[in-house]
Coordinates of C-alpha atoms in Angstrom, one line a residue:
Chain A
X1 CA 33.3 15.9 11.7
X2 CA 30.7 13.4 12.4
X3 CA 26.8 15.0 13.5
X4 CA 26.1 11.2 14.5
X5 CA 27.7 8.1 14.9
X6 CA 26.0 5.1 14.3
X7 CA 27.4 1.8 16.4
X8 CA 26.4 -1.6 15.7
X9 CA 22.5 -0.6 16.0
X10 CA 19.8 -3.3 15.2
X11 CA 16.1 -2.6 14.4
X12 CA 13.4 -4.6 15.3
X13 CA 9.4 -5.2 13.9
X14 CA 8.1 -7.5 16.7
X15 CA 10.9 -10.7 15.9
X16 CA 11.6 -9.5 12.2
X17 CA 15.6 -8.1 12.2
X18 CA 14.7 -5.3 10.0
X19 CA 18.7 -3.6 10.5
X20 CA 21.5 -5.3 11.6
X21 CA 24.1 -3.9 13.8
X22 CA 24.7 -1.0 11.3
X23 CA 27.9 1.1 11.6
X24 CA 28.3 4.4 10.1
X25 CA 29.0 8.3 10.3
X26 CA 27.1 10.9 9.6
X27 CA 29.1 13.7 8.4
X28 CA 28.3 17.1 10.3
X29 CA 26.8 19.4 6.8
X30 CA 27.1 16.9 4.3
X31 CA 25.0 15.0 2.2
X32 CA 24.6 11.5 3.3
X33 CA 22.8 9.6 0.4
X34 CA 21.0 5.7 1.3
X35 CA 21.0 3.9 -1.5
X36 CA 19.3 0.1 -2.1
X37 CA 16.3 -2.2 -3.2
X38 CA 12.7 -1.4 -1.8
X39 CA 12.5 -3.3 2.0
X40 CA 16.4 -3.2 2.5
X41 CA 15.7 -1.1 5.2
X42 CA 16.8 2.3 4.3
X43 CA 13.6 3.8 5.2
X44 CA 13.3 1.9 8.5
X45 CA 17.1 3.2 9.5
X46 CA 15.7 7.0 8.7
X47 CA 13.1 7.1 10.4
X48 CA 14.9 5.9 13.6
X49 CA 17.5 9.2 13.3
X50 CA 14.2 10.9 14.2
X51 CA 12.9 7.6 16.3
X52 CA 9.5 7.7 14.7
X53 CA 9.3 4.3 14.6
X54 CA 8.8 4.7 18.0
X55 CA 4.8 5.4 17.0
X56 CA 5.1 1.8 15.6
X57 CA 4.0 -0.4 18.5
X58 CA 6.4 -3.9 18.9
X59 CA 9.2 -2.0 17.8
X60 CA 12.9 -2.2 19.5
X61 CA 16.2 -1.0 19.0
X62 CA 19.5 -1.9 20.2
X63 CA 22.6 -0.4 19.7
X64 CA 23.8 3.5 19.8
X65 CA 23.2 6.5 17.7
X66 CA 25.3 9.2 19.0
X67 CA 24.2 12.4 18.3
X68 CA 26.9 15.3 19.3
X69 CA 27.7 12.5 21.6
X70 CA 24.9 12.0 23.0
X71 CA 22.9 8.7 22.4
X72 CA 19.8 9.6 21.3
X73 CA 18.1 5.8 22.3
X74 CA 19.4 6.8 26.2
X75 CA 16.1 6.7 28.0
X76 CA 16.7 10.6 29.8
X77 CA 16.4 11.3 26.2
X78 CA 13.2 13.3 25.0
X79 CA 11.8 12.2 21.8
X80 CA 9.6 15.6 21.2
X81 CA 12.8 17.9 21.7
X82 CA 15.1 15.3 19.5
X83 CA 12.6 15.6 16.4
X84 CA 12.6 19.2 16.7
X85 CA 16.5 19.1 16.5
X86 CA 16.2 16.1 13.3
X87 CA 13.3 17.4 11.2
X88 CA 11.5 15.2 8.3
X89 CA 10.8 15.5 4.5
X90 CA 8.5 12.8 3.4
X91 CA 7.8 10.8 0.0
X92 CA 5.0 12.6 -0.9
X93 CA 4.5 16.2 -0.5
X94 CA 2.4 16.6 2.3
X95 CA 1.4 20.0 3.6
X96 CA -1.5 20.3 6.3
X97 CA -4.9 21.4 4.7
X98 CA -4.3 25.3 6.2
X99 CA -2.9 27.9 4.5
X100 CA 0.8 28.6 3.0
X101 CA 1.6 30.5 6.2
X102 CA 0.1 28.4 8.5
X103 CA 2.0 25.7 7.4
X104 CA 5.4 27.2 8.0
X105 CA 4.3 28.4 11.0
X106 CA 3.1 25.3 13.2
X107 CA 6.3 24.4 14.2
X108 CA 7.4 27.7 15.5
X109 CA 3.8 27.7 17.4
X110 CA 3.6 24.2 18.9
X111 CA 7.3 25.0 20.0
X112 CA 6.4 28.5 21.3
X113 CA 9.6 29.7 20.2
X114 CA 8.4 32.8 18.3
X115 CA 6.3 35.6 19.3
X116 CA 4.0 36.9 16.8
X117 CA 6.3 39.3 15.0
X118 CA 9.3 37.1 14.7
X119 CA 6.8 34.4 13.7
X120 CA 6.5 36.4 10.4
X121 CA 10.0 36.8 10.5
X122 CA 10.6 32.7 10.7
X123 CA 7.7 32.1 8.0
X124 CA 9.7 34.3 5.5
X125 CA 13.5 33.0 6.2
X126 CA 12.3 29.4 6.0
X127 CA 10.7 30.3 2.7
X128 CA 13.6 31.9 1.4
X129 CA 15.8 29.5 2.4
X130 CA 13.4 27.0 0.7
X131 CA 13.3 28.6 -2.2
X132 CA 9.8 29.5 -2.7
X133 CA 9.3 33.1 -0.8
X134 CA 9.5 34.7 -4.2
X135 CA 6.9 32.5 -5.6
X136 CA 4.0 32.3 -2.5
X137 CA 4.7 36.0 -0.7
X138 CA 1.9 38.2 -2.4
X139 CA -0.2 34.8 -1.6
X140 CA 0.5 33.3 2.2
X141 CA -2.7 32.9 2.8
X142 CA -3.7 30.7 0.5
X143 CA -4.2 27.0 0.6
X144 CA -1.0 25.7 0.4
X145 CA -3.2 23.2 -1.9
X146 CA -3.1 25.7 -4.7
X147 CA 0.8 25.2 -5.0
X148 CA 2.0 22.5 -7.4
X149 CA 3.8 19.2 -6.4
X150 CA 7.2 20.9 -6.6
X151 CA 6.3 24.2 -4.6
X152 CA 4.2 21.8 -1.8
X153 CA 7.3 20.0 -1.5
X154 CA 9.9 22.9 -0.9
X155 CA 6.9 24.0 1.3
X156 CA 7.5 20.9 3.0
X157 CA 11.0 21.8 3.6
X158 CA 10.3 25.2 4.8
X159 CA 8.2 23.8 7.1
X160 CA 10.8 21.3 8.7
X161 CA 13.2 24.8 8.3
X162 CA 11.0 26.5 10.4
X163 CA 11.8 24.6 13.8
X164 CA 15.7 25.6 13.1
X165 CA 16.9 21.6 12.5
X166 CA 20.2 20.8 12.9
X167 CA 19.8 17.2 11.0
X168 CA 17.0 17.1 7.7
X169 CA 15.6 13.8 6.8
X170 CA 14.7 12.9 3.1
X171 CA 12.9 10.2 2.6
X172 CA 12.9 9.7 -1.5
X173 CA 11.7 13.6 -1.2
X174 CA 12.0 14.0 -4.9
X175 CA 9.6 10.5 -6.1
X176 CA 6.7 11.9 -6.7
X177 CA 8.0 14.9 -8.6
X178 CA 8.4 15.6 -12.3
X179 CA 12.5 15.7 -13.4
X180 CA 12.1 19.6 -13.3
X181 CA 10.9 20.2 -10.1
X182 CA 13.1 17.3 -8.8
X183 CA 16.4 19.4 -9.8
X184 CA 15.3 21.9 -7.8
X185 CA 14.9 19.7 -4.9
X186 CA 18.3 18.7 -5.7
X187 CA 19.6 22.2 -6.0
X188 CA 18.3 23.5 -2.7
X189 CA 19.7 20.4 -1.1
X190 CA 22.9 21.6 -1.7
X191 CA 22.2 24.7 -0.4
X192 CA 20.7 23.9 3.4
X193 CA 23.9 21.5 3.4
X194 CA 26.2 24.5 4.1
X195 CA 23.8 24.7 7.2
X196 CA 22.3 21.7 7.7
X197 CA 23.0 17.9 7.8
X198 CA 21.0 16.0 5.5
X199 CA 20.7 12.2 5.0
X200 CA 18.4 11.5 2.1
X201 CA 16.9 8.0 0.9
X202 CA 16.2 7.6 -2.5
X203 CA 15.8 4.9 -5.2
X204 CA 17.2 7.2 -8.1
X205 CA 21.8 6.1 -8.2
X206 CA 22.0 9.3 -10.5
X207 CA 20.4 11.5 -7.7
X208 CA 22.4 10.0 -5.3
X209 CA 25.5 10.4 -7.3
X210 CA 24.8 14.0 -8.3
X211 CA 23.5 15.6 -5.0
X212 CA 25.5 13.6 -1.8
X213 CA 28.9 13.6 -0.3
X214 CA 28.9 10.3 0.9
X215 CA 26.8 6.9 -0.3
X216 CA 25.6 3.9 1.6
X217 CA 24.6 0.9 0.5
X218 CA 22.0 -0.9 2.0
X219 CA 21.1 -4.9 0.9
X220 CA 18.5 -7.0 3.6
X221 CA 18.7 -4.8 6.5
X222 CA 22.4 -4.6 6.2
X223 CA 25.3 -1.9 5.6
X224 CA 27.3 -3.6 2.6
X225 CA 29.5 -0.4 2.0
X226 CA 29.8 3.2 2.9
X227 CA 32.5 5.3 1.1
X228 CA 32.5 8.8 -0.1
X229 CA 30.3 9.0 -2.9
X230 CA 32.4 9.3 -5.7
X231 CA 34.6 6.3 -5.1
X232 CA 31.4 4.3 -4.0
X233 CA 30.0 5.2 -7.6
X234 CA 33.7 4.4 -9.9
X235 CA 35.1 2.0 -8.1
X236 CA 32.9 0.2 -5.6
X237 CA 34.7 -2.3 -3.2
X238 CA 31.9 -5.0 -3.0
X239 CA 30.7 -7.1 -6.1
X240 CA 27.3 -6.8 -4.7
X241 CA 26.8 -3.1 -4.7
X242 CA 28.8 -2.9 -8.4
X243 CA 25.9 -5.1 -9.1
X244 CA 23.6 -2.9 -8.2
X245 CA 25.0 0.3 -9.1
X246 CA 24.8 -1.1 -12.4
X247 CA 21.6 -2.6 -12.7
X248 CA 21.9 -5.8 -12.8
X249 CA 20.5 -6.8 -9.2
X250 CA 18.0 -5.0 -7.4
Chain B
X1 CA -34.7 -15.7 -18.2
X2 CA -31.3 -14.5 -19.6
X3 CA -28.6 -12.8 -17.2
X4 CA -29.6 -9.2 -18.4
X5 CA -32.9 -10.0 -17.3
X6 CA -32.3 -11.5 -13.9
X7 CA -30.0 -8.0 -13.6
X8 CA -32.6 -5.9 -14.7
X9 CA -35.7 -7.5 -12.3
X10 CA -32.9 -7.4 -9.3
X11 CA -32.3 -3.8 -10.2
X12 CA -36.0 -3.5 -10.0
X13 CA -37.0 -4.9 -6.8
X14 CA -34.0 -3.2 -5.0
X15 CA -35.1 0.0 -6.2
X16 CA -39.1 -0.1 -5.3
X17 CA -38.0 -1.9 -2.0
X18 CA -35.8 0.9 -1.0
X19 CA -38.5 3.4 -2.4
X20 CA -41.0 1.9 0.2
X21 CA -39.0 2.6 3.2
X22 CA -39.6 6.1 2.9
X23 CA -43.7 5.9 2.6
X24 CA -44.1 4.9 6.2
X25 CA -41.4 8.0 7.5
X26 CA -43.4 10.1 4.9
X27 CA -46.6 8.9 5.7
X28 CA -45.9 9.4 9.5
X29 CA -44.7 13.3 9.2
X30 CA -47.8 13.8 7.0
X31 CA -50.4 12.4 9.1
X32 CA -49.1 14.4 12.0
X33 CA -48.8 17.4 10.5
X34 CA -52.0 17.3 9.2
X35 CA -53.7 16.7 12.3
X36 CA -51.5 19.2 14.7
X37 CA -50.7 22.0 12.5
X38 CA -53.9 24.1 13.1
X39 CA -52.9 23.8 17.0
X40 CA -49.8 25.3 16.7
X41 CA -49.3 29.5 17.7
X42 CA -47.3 31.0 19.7
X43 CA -49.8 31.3 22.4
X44 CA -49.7 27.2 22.1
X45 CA -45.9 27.0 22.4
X46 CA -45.3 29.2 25.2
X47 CA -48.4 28.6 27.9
X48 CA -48.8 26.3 30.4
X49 CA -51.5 23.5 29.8
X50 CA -54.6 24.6 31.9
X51 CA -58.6 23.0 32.9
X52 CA -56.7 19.8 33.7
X53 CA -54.7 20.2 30.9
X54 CA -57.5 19.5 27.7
X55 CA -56.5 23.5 27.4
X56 CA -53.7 25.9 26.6
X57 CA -50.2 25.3 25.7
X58 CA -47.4 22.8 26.3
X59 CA -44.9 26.0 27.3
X60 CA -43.2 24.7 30.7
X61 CA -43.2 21.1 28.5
X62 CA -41.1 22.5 25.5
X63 CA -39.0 24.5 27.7
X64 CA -38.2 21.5 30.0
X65 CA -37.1 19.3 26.8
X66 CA -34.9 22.1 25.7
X67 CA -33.2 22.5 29.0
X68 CA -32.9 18.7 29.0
X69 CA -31.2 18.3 26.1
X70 CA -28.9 20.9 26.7
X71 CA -27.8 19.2 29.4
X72 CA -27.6 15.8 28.0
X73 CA -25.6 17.7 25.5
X74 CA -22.9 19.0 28.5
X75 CA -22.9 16.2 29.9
X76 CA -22.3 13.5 26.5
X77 CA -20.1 15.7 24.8
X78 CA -17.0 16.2 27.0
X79 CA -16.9 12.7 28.2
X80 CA -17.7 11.0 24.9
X81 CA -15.3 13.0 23.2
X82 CA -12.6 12.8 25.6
X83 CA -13.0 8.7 25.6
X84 CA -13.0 8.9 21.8
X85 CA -10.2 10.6 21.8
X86 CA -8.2 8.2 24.2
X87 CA -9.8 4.7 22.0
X88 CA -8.7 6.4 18.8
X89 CA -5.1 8.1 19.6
X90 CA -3.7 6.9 22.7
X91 CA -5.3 3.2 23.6
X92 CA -3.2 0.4 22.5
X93 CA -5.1 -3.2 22.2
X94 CA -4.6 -4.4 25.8
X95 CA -7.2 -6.1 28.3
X96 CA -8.6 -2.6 29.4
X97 CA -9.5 -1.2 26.2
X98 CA -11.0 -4.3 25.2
X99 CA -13.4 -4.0 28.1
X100 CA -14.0 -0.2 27.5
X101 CA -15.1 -1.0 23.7
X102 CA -17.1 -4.1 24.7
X103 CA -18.9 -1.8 27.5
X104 CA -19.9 1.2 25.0
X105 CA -21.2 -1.3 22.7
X106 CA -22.9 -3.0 25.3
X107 CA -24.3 0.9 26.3
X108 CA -25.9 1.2 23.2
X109 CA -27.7 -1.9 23.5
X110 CA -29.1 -1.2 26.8
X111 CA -33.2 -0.4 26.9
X112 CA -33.9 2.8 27.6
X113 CA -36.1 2.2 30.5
X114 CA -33.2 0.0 31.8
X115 CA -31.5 3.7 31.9
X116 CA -34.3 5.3 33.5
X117 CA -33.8 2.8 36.5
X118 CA -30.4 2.7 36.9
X119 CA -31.0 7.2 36.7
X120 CA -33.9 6.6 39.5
X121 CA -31.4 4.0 42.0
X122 CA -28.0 6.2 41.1
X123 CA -28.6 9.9 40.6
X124 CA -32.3 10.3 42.2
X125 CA -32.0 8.4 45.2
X126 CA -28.2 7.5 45.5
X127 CA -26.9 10.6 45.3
X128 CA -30.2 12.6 46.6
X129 CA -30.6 14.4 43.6
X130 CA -34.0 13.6 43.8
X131 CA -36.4 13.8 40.9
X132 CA -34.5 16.6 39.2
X133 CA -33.3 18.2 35.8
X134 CA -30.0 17.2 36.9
X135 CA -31.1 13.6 37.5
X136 CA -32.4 13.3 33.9
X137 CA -30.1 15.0 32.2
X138 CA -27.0 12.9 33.4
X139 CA -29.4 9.7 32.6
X140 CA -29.8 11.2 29.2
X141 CA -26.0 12.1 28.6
X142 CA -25.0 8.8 29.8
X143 CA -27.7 6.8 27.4
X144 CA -26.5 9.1 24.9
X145 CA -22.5 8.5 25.3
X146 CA -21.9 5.4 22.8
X147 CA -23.6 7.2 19.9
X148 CA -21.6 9.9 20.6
X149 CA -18.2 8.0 21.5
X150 CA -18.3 5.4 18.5
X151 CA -19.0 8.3 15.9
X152 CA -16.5 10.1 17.8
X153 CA -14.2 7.8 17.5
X154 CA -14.7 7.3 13.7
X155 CA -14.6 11.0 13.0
X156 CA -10.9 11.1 14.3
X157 CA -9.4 7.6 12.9
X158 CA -10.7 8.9 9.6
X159 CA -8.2 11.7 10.1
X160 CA -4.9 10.9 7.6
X161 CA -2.1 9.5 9.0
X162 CA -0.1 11.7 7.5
X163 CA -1.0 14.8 9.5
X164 CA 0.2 12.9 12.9
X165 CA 3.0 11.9 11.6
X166 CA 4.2 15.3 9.9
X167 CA 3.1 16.9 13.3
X168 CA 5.0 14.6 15.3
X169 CA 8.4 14.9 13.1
X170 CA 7.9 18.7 13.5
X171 CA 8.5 18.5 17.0
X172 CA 4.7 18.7 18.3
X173 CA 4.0 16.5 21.2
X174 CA 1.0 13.8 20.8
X175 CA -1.7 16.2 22.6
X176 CA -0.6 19.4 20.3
X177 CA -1.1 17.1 17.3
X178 CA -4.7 16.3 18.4
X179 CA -5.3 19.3 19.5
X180 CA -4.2 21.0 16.3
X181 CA -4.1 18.8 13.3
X182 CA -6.4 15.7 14.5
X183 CA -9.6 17.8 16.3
X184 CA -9.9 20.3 13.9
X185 CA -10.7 18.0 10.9
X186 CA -12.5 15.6 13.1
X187 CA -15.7 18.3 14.4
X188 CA -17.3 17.8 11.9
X189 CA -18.0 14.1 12.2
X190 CA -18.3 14.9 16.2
X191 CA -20.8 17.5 15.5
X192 CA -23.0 14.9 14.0
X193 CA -22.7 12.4 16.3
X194 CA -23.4 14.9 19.0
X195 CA -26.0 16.2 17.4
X196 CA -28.2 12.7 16.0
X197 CA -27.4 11.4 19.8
X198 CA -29.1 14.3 21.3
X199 CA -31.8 14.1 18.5
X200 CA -32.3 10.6 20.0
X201 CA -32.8 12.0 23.8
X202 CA -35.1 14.7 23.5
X203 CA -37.5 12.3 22.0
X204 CA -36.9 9.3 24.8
X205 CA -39.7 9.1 27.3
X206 CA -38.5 6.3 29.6
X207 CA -35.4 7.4 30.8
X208 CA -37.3 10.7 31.8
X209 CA -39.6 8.8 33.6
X210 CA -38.2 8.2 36.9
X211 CA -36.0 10.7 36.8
X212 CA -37.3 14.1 36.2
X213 CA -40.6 14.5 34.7
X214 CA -43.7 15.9 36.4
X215 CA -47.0 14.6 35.5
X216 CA -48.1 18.6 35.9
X217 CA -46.3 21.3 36.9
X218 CA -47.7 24.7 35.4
X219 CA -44.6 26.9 37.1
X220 CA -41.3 26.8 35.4
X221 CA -38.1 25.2 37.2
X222 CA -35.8 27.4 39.2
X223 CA -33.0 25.7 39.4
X224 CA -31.7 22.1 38.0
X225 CA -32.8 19.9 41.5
X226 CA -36.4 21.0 40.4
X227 CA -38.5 18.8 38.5
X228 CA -40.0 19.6 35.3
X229 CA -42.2 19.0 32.8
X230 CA -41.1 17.5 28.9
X231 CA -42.5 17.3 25.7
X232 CA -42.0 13.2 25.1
X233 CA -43.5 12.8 28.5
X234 CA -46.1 14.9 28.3
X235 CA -47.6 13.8 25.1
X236 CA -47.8 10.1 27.0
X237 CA -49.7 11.8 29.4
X238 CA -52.2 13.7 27.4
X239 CA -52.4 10.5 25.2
X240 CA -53.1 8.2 27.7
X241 CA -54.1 9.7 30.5
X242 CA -56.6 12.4 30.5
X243 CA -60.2 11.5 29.4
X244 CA -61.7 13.9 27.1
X245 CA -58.3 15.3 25.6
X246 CA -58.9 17.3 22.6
X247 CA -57.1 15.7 19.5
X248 CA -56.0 18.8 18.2
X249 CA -53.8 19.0 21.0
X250 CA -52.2 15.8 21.4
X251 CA -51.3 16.0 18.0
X252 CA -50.3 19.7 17.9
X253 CA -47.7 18.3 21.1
X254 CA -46.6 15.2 18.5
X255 CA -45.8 17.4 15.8
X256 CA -43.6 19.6 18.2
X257 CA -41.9 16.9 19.3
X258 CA -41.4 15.7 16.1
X259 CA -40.3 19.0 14.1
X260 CA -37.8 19.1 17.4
X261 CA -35.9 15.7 16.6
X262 CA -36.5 16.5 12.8
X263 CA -34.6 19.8 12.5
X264 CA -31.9 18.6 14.8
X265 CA -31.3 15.9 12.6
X266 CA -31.6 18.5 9.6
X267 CA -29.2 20.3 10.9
X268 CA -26.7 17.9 11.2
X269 CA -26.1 17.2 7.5
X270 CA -25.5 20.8 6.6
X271 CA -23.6 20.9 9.1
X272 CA -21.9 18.2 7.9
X273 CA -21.2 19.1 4.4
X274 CA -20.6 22.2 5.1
X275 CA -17.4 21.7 6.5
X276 CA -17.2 18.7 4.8
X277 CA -16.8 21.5 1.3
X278 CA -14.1 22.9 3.3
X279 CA -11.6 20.0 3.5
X280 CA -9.4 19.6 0.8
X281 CA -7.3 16.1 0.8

């Protein structure tokens, strides 16, 4: 079952054609990995699931991205209560300068959709679910600057958990991390897909191969294949993304 | 003369040149203090000026500057936040913020006896405030504005990016994320803008001028449509203006005025770094 359904949507920077007229599902709890070159426009395509390039001024898109259905470029659309549905992981970890807690929590509080004793409630299931609630709950109100790279970033999903997301998106969420703490990324990915749909960008083939469901490949702002991971990765139909798969362009 | 040399006599001059600009400050405090610190007591401080004012204290004086300035401070705060605020998060680059910038730096250009005329033909007789505390203090909060809008302004786009955009992705809308993750980290530049700005007004005498300040006025103001005496204006008066003035108080008056606008500027920086400590990215 597709969450969203991408139809021949283009992206623009002022005149620049940074995607063109893109087609592609997005499978409801799966992985959906973006593969390609820096500038091919994987990130650009990301962060207009969540239309945060809409904080870019001389942007423009055309085209449709149905979500449930429901285009989420219509203008009755409201951006605040989309990104709350399609939450964010970024590059770098990234927590706010407060304290473990209060990091999980601003979501649930800008939202107002916790009272004070669920909020406790929320801040410990997202933690769980992130994998990091045995590691931080003697210490929630420290600075969630006294975590390492690794724990910041799970705190980072916890975080986008917290809102109750029915999309996550990763944008190379695993980059700056050492190969241990980046397993464990990749592990708990696996994990919030039984419950979440994730699309995740990243620059490392063997991370998309070992952690998504389906692949796309992305070359100059363009779709040049989209296949279920495996067969993308063995037996790719296009001599440009064997090419790259491979190493030898890119 | 070799390169090492030339470096070493630049490194020189630089360094006794930027030595010297402290003497005068230094010089200034010292001379001051030395003259006015054996009329300072408490008695001094708090009683009106009497016998024509070559007696007594500066009381009503002191206690109209600190009403001013607390006003200049209600009244520069809100409004040069709130426009900082709209430059730095929600103005684009059009036409009309183009003219808002070029007008708050042409504010800070402005004399400030060009503010005490526009406070005498707007508030004072305009709006029939007369020569009131209100009068002055809204001339002092609007001369004070720019300094407090452009550091402001600074304060907040020196915020990360990153915490607007996380905020934003989380589902907050643009006035929760400066409210919560822009503000916060921002006071503490605000604080010292606010405070150096107001630093600057209790010291001003001309925009006091025309505005509120009486010449003498031995009772203390009821209410803010009353005139009142000030410290900056005063001491213009006692210096200029009485014949026979005793020194010790005209300088005892300058060093009050001074330690004023010193310790509010002294209390900016710890201000500053204190919170400053706090922040961690």
């Amino acid at each position: 079952m597709n969450k969203i359904e991408v139809r021949n949507f283009s992206f623009f920077y002022g005149d620049f054609r940074a995607l063109k007229n893109l087609n592609l599902p997005i499978r409801k709890n799966k992985i959906t990995a973006l593969i390609g070159p820096s500038g091919c426009g994987k990130s650009t395509f990301l962060r207009s699931l969540n239309r945060m390039n809409d904080t870019i001024s001389g942007t423009r898109a055309e085209g449709e991205m149905l979500m449930d259905g429901k285009n989420i470029y219509d203008p009755d659309v409201d951006v605040v209560e989309l990104r709350q549905r399609v939450g964010m992981v970024f590059q770098r970890p990234n927590p706010f300068p407060q304290s473990i807690f209060d990091n999980v929590a601003f979501g649930p509080r800008v939202l107002s959709t916790a009272s004070n004793g669920d909020l406790d409630q929320i801040v410990q299931e997202s933690l769980e679910r992130a994998a990091l609630w045995n590691d931080v709950k003697h210490r929630l109100t420290d600075s969630a600057f006294a975590l390492n790279p690794g724990q910041q970033q799970r705190l980072c999903i916890a975080r986008a958990i917290a809102v109750k997301p029915e999309v996550i998106l990763m944008d190379e969420p695993a980059s700056a991390l050492d190969p241990v703490a980046t397993l464990k990324i990749e592990e708990l990915m696996r994990v919030l897909a039984v419950d979440y749909t994730i699309v995740v960008v990243t620059h490392n083939m063997q991370q998309a191969a070992r952690v998504s469901h389906f692949t796309g490949f992305f070359w100059l702002g363009e779709l040049v294949e989209f296949g279920v991971t495996s067969d993308l990765f063995s037996n790719p139909q296009k001599e440009l993304t064997e090419s790259y798969i491979t190493g030898r362009r890119g | 003369m070799t390169r090492q040399q030339s470096h070493k006599l630049a490194k020189m001059l630089i360094t006794v040149i930027s030595a010297l600009v402290v003497v005068p400050i230094v010089f200034v405090i010292l001379f001051v203090f030395y003259h006015g610190v054996s009329a300072l007591s408490w008695e001094f401080l708090t009683a009106p000026p009497t016998n024509g004012m070559t007696e007594g204290g500066i009381g009503p004086a002191l206690l109209g500057t600190v009403i001013l300035t607390f006003l200049t401070a209600i009244v520069a705060m809100p409004f040069g936040v709130a426009a900082a605020i709209y430059l730095a998060e929600y103005a684009g680059d059009n036409r009309l913020t183009r003219w808002v910038r070029l007008a708050i730096v042409n504010l800070a250009g402005i004399p400030s006896v060009v503010y005490g005329l526009f406070g005498l033909g707007v508030f004072v007789l305009f709006f029939g405030f007369g020569t009131s505390i209100i009068a002055g203090g809204l001339t002092l909060g609007i001369m004070t504005l720019p300094v407090v809008i452009s550091t402001s302004e600074e304060a907040i786009l020196s915020v990360p990016q990153h915490f607007r955009t996380v905020s934003l992705s989380l589902g907050a809308t643009q006035w929760q994320t400066i409210r919560h993750q822009v503000l916060p980290h921002a006071l503490p530049g605000i604080l010292t803008g606010v405070i150096l700005g107001l630093g600057r007004a209790a010291g001003e005498t001309a925009p006091i001028l025309f505005t509120v300040a009486a010449f003498y006025l031995p009772e203390l103001p009821k209410s803010i449509f009353d005139q009142t005496m000030a410290l900056p204006y005063h001491l213009y008066v006692i210096a200029t203006q009485v014949p026979g003035m005793p020194l010790e108080i005209q300088y005892g008056t300058a060093l009050v005025l001074l330690l004023i606008v010193l310790s509010l500027t002294l209390v900016a920086t710890p201000v500053r770094t204190s919170m400053r400590r706090r922040r961690e990215w």
